[in-house]
Backbone atoms as SQL, in Angstrom:
CREATE TABLE atoms (id INTEGER PRIMARY KEY, chain TEXT, resi INTEGER, resn TEXT, atom TEXT, x REAL, y REAL, z REAL);
INSERT INTO atoms VALUES
  (1, 'A', 1, 'UNK', 'N', 2.486, 1.039, -2.567),
  (2, 'A', 1, 'UNK', 'CA', 2.836, 1.227, -4.185),
  (3, 'A', 1, 'UNK', 'C', 2.707, 2.947, -4.637),
  (4, 'A', 2, 'UNK', 'N', 3.703, 3.507, -4.892),
  (5, 'A', 2, 'UNK', 'CA', 3.148, 4.908, -5.218),
  (6, 'A', 2, 'UNK', 'C', 4.008, 5.477, -6.306),
  (7, 'A', 3, 'UNK', 'N', 3.600, 5.913, -7.396),
  (8, 'A', 3, 'UNK', 'CA', 4.095, 6.557, -8.463),
  (9, 'A', 3, 'UNK', 'C', 5.100, 8.036, -8.058),
  (10, 'A', 4, 'UNK', 'N', 6.255, 7.691, -8.492),
  (11, 'A', 4, 'UNK', 'CA', 7.143, 8.924, -7.949),
  (12, 'A', 4, 'UNK', 'C', 6.731, 10.309, -8.668),
  (13, 'A', 5, 'UNK', 'N', 5.947, 10.164, -9.825),
  (14, 'A', 5, 'UNK', 'CA', 5.509, 11.269, -10.577),
  (15, 'A', 5, 'UNK', 'C', 4.056, 11.575, -10.337),
  (16, 'A', 6, 'UNK', 'N', 3.296, 10.735, -9.394),
  (17, 'A', 6, 'UNK', 'CA', 2.181, 10.907, -9.209),
  (18, 'A', 6, 'UNK', 'C', 1.690, 12.663, -8.820),
  (19, 'A', 7, 'UNK', 'N', 0.686, 13.206, -9.786),
  (20, 'A', 7, 'UNK', 'CA', 0.358, 14.510, -9.602),
  (21, 'A', 7, 'UNK', 'C', -0.888, 14.608, -8.757),
  (22, 'A', 8, 'UNK', 'N', -1.480, 13.632, -8.608),
  (23, 'A', 8, 'UNK', 'CA', -2.967, 13.498, -7.744),
  (24, 'A', 8, 'UNK', 'C', -2.520, 13.342, -6.247),
  (25, 'A', 9, 'UNK', 'N', -1.567, 12.597, -6.065),
  (26, 'A', 9, 'UNK', 'CA', -1.335, 12.342, -4.396),
  (27, 'A', 9, 'UNK', 'C', 0.359, 12.451, -4.760),
  (28, 'A', 10, 'UNK', 'N', 0.651, 13.804, -4.483),
  (29, 'A', 10, 'UNK', 'CA', 2.043, 13.960, -4.850),
  (30, 'A', 10, 'UNK', 'C', 3.093, 12.868, -3.602),
  (31, 'A', 11, 'UNK', 'N', 4.139, 12.473, -4.050),
  (32, 'A', 11, 'UNK', 'CA', 4.623, 11.552, -3.179),
  (33, 'A', 11, 'UNK', 'C', 5.190, 11.954, -1.726),
  (34, 'A', 12, 'UNK', 'N', 5.559, 13.397, -1.663),
  (35, 'A', 12, 'UNK', 'CA', 5.657, 13.996, -0.431),
  (36, 'A', 12, 'UNK', 'C', 4.373, 13.630, 0.634),
  (37, 'A', 13, 'UNK', 'N', 3.236, 13.602, 0.201),
  (38, 'A', 13, 'UNK', 'CA', 2.060, 13.571, 0.949),
  (39, 'A', 13, 'UNK', 'C', 1.962, 12.079, 1.253),
  (40, 'A', 14, 'UNK', 'N', 2.146, 11.138, 0.536),
  (41, 'A', 14, 'UNK', 'CA', 2.230, 9.735, 0.506),
  (42, 'A', 14, 'UNK', 'C', 2.944, 9.388, 1.599),
  (43, 'A', 15, 'UNK', 'N', 4.253, 10.038, 1.438),
  (44, 'A', 15, 'UNK', 'CA', 5.249, 9.764, 2.528),
  (45, 'A', 15, 'UNK', 'C', 5.013, 10.153, 3.821),
  (46, 'A', 16, 'UNK', 'N', 4.278, 11.339, 4.104),
  (47, 'A', 16, 'UNK', 'CA', 3.791, 12.021, 5.103),
  (48, 'A', 16, 'UNK', 'C', 2.725, 10.648, 5.787),
  (49, 'A', 17, 'UNK', 'N', 1.853, 10.379, 4.971),
  (50, 'A', 17, 'UNK', 'CA', 0.684, 9.651, 5.568),
  (51, 'A', 17, 'UNK', 'C', 1.594, 8.105, 6.144),
  (52, 'A', 18, 'UNK', 'N', 2.468, 7.809, 5.197),
  (53, 'A', 18, 'UNK', 'CA', 3.123, 6.608, 5.520),
  (54, 'A', 18, 'UNK', 'C', 3.974, 6.867, 6.915),
  (55, 'A', 19, 'UNK', 'N', 4.251, 7.722, 7.336),
  (56, 'A', 19, 'UNK', 'CA', 5.140, 8.195, 8.548),
  (57, 'A', 19, 'UNK', 'C', 4.089, 8.312, 9.427),
  (58, 'A', 20, 'UNK', 'N', 3.031, 8.875, 9.202),
  (59, 'A', 20, 'UNK', 'CA', 1.941, 9.017, 10.526),
  (60, 'A', 20, 'UNK', 'C', 1.470, 7.683, 10.821),
  (61, 'A', 21, 'UNK', 'N', 0.999, 6.999, 9.612),
  (62, 'A', 21, 'UNK', 'CA', 0.642, 5.564, 10.159),
  (63, 'A', 21, 'UNK', 'C', 1.632, 4.826, 10.786),
  (64, 'A', 22, 'UNK', 'N', 2.789, 4.799, 10.439),
  (65, 'A', 22, 'UNK', 'CA', 3.980, 3.938, 11.166),
  (66, 'A', 22, 'UNK', 'C', 4.183, 4.637, 12.919),
  (67, 'A', 23, 'UNK', 'N', 3.959, 5.981, 12.852),
  (68, 'A', 23, 'UNK', 'CA', 4.097, 6.558, 14.339),
  (69, 'A', 23, 'UNK', 'C', 3.245, 6.135, 14.980),
  (70, 'A', 24, 'UNK', 'N', 2.023, 5.812, 14.567),
  (71, 'A', 24, 'UNK', 'CA', 0.789, 5.352, 15.394),
  (72, 'A', 24, 'UNK', 'C', 0.583, 3.862, 15.507),
  (73, 'A', 25, 'UNK', 'N', 1.488, 3.007, 15.127),
  (74, 'A', 25, 'UNK', 'CA', 1.692, 1.549, 15.230),
  (75, 'A', 25, 'UNK', 'C', 1.354, 0.712, 14.121),
  (76, 'A', 26, 'UNK', 'N', 1.108, 1.146, 12.961),
  (77, 'A', 26, 'UNK', 'CA', 0.772, 0.318, 11.901),
  (78, 'A', 26, 'UNK', 'C', 1.674, -0.016, 11.044),
  (79, 'A', 27, 'UNK', 'N', 1.606, -1.557, 10.432),
  (80, 'A', 27, 'UNK', 'CA', 2.477, -1.912, 9.552),
  (81, 'A', 27, 'UNK', 'C', 2.267, -1.248, 8.430),
  (82, 'A', 28, 'UNK', 'N', 3.318, -0.962, 7.703),
  (83, 'A', 28, 'UNK', 'CA', 3.095, -0.218, 6.402),
  (84, 'A', 28, 'UNK', 'C', 4.212, -0.814, 5.363),
  (85, 'A', 29, 'UNK', 'N', 3.685, -1.209, 4.048),
  (86, 'A', 29, 'UNK', 'CA', 4.390, -1.580, 3.176),
  (87, 'A', 29, 'UNK', 'C', 4.187, -0.141, 2.088),
  (88, 'A', 30, 'UNK', 'N', 5.416, 0.457, 1.810),
  (89, 'A', 30, 'UNK', 'CA', 5.618, 1.508, 0.976),
  (90, 'A', 30, 'UNK', 'C', 6.597, 1.179, -0.139),
  (91, 'A', 31, 'UNK', 'N', 6.242, 1.298, -1.177),
  (92, 'A', 31, 'UNK', 'CA', 7.225, 1.033, -2.562),
  (93, 'A', 31, 'UNK', 'C', 6.560, 1.966, -3.448),
  (94, 'A', 32, 'UNK', 'N', 7.901, 2.499, -4.283),
  (95, 'A', 32, 'UNK', 'CA', 7.697, 3.383, -4.977),
  (96, 'A', 32, 'UNK', 'C', 7.909, 2.879, -6.289),
  (97, 'A', 33, 'UNK', 'N', 7.429, 3.563, -7.736),
  (98, 'A', 33, 'UNK', 'CA', 7.617, 2.987, -8.743),
  (99, 'A', 33, 'UNK', 'C', 7.998, 4.221, -9.745),
  (100, 'A', 34, 'UNK', 'N', 8.402, 4.223, -11.015),
  (101, 'A', 34, 'UNK', 'CA', 8.561, 5.233, -11.724),
  (102, 'A', 34, 'UNK', 'C', 7.081, 5.261, -12.507),
  (103, 'A', 35, 'UNK', 'N', 6.534, 6.432, -12.148),
  (104, 'A', 35, 'UNK', 'CA', 5.216, 6.591, -12.844),
  (105, 'A', 35, 'UNK', 'C', 4.154, 7.624, -12.217),
  (106, 'A', 36, 'UNK', 'N', 3.062, 7.799, -12.541),
  (107, 'A', 36, 'UNK', 'CA', 1.870, 8.652, -12.003),
  (108, 'A', 36, 'UNK', 'C', 0.813, 8.039, -11.311),
  (109, 'A', 37, 'UNK', 'N', -0.366, 8.076, -11.259),
  (110, 'A', 37, 'UNK', 'CA', -1.274, 7.879, -10.509),
  (111, 'A', 37, 'UNK', 'C', -2.103, 6.472, -10.948),
  (112, 'A', 38, 'UNK', 'N', -1.077, 5.712, -11.252),
  (113, 'A', 38, 'UNK', 'CA', -1.837, 4.177, -11.336),
  (114, 'A', 38, 'UNK', 'C', -0.927, 3.104, -11.101),
  (115, 'A', 39, 'UNK', 'N', -1.297, 1.770, -11.365),
  (116, 'A', 39, 'UNK', 'CA', -0.527, 0.532, -11.072),
  (117, 'A', 39, 'UNK', 'C', -0.022, 0.244, -12.453),
  (118, 'A', 40, 'UNK', 'N', 1.080, 0.236, -12.670),
  (119, 'A', 40, 'UNK', 'CA', 1.801, -0.226, -13.849),
  (120, 'A', 40, 'UNK', 'C', 1.556, -1.759, -14.023),
  (121, 'A', 41, 'UNK', 'N', 1.330, -2.346, -15.576),
  (122, 'A', 41, 'UNK', 'CA', 0.930, -3.469, -15.489),
  (123, 'A', 41, 'UNK', 'C', 2.029, -4.549, -15.442),
  (124, 'A', 42, 'UNK', 'N', 3.273, -3.988, -15.070),
  (125, 'A', 42, 'UNK', 'CA', 4.664, -4.992, -14.335),
  (126, 'A', 42, 'UNK', 'C', 4.442, -5.149, -12.980),
  (127, 'A', 43, 'UNK', 'N', 3.753, -4.552, -12.409),
  (128, 'A', 43, 'UNK', 'CA', 3.395, -4.582, -11.001),
  (129, 'A', 43, 'UNK', 'C', 2.425, -5.450, -10.774),
  (130, 'A', 44, 'UNK', 'N', 1.214, -5.444, -11.493),
  (131, 'A', 44, 'UNK', 'CA', 0.130, -6.056, -11.332),
  (132, 'A', 44, 'UNK', 'C', 0.074, -7.339, -10.347),
  (133, 'A', 45, 'UNK', 'N', 1.005, -8.457, -10.662),
  (134, 'A', 45, 'UNK', 'CA', 1.014, -9.356, -9.857),
  (135, 'A', 45, 'UNK', 'C', 1.311, -9.147, -8.529),
  (136, 'A', 46, 'UNK', 'N', 2.433, -8.201, -8.222),
  (137, 'A', 46, 'UNK', 'CA', 2.970, -7.959, -6.757),
  (138, 'A', 46, 'UNK', 'C', 1.969, -7.426, -5.948),
  (139, 'A', 47, 'UNK', 'N', 1.032, -6.406, -6.505),
  (140, 'A', 47, 'UNK', 'CA', -0.085, -5.656, -5.955),
  (141, 'A', 47, 'UNK', 'C', -0.994, -6.883, -5.739),
  (142, 'A', 48, 'UNK', 'N', -1.457, -7.557, -6.475),
  (143, 'A', 48, 'UNK', 'CA', -2.472, -8.688, -6.418),
  (144, 'A', 48, 'UNK', 'C', -2.087, -9.758, -5.047),
  (145, 'A', 49, 'UNK', 'N', -0.800, -9.931, -5.116),
  (146, 'A', 49, 'UNK', 'CA', -0.290, -10.867, -4.298),
  (147, 'A', 49, 'UNK', 'C', -0.353, -10.116, -2.842),
  (148, 'A', 50, 'UNK', 'N', -0.101, -8.605, -2.545),
  (149, 'A', 50, 'UNK', 'CA', 0.012, -8.162, -1.372),
  (150, 'A', 50, 'UNK', 'C', -1.498, -8.008, -0.944),
  (151, 'A', 51, 'UNK', 'N', -2.354, -7.648, -1.855),
  (152, 'A', 51, 'UNK', 'CA', -3.699, -7.457, -1.449),
  (153, 'A', 51, 'UNK', 'C', -4.277, -8.809, -0.625),
  (154, 'A', 52, 'UNK', 'N', -4.015, -9.867, -1.508),
  (155, 'A', 52, 'UNK', 'CA', -4.655, -11.348, -1.492),
  (156, 'A', 52, 'UNK', 'C', -4.036, -11.632, 0.107),
  (157, 'A', 53, 'UNK', 'N', -2.585, -11.128, 0.296),
  (158, 'A', 53, 'UNK', 'CA', -2.184, -11.813, 1.763),
  (159, 'A', 53, 'UNK', 'C', -3.028, -10.841, 2.895),
  (160, 'A', 54, 'UNK', 'N', -3.213, -9.640, 2.503),
  (161, 'A', 54, 'UNK', 'CA', -3.925, -8.824, 3.661),
  (162, 'A', 54, 'UNK', 'C', -5.193, -9.557, 3.711),
  (163, 'A', 55, 'UNK', 'N', -5.947, -9.878, 2.617),
  (164, 'A', 55, 'UNK', 'CA', -7.609, -10.327, 2.687),
  (165, 'A', 55, 'UNK', 'C', -7.226, -11.583, 3.648),
  (166, 'A', 56, 'UNK', 'N', -6.563, -12.350, 3.374),
  (167, 'A', 56, 'UNK', 'CA', -6.280, -13.803, 3.950),
  (168, 'A', 56, 'UNK', 'C', -6.020, -13.614, 5.512),
  (169, 'A', 57, 'UNK', 'N', -5.248, -12.544, 5.940),
  (170, 'A', 57, 'UNK', 'CA', -4.586, -12.083, 7.187),
  (171, 'A', 57, 'UNK', 'C', -6.206, -11.729, 7.780),
  (172, 'A', 58, 'UNK', 'N', -6.864, -11.074, 7.539),
  (173, 'A', 58, 'UNK', 'CA', -8.050, -10.345, 7.936),
  (174, 'A', 58, 'UNK', 'C', -9.130, -11.469, 8.102),
  (175, 'A', 59, 'UNK', 'N', -9.151, -12.278, 7.299),
  (176, 'A', 59, 'UNK', 'CA', -10.335, -13.476, 7.233),
  (177, 'A', 59, 'UNK', 'C', -9.868, -14.534, 8.453),
  (178, 'A', 60, 'UNK', 'N', -8.471, -14.618, 8.531),
  (179, 'A', 60, 'UNK', 'CA', -7.922, -15.394, 9.707),
  (180, 'A', 60, 'UNK', 'C', -8.370, -14.687, 11.339),
  (181, 'A', 61, 'UNK', 'N', -8.111, -13.283, 10.955),
  (182, 'A', 61, 'UNK', 'CA', -8.678, -12.608, 12.508),
  (183, 'A', 61, 'UNK', 'C', -10.141, -12.616, 12.764),
  (184, 'A', 62, 'UNK', 'N', -11.118, -12.547, 11.512),
  (185, 'A', 62, 'UNK', 'CA', -12.371, -12.554, 11.938),
  (186, 'A', 62, 'UNK', 'C', -12.724, -14.102, 12.235),
  (187, 'A', 63, 'UNK', 'N', -11.765, -15.150, 11.726),
  (188, 'A', 63, 'UNK', 'CA', -12.542, -16.512, 12.236),
  (189, 'A', 63, 'UNK', 'C', -11.862, -16.700, 13.691),
  (190, 'A', 64, 'UNK', 'N', -10.882, -16.189, 13.918),
  (191, 'A', 64, 'UNK', 'CA', -10.542, -16.349, 15.582),
  (192, 'A', 64, 'UNK', 'C', -11.376, -15.792, 16.636),
  (193, 'A', 65, 'UNK', 'N', -12.100, -14.445, 16.053),
  (194, 'A', 65, 'UNK', 'CA', -13.093, -13.715, 16.885),
  (195, 'A', 65, 'UNK', 'C', -14.398, -14.376, 16.956),
  (196, 'A', 66, 'UNK', 'N', -14.661, -15.117, 16.073),
  (197, 'A', 66, 'UNK', 'CA', -16.001, -15.547, 16.146),
  (198, 'A', 66, 'UNK', 'C', -16.115, -17.017, 17.011),
  (199, 'A', 67, 'UNK', 'N', -14.835, -17.655, 17.331),
  (200, 'A', 67, 'UNK', 'CA', -14.904, -18.864, 17.999),
  (201, 'A', 67, 'UNK', 'C', -15.219, -18.401, 19.653);
């Protein structure tokens, strides 16, 4: 998630980072919203779900490595 009006990390820098990650084989979810360098309250549920899904995937990978 990236604010279209982010002055701390301008959108063109975030997009360049996204493109670099994709070019190096990473799966990237990139969504923009109207706003600056914050997570708007109306997106908190979606952000929380996204983080939770990544954490569960990481836990699953760690569990399979331990066996």
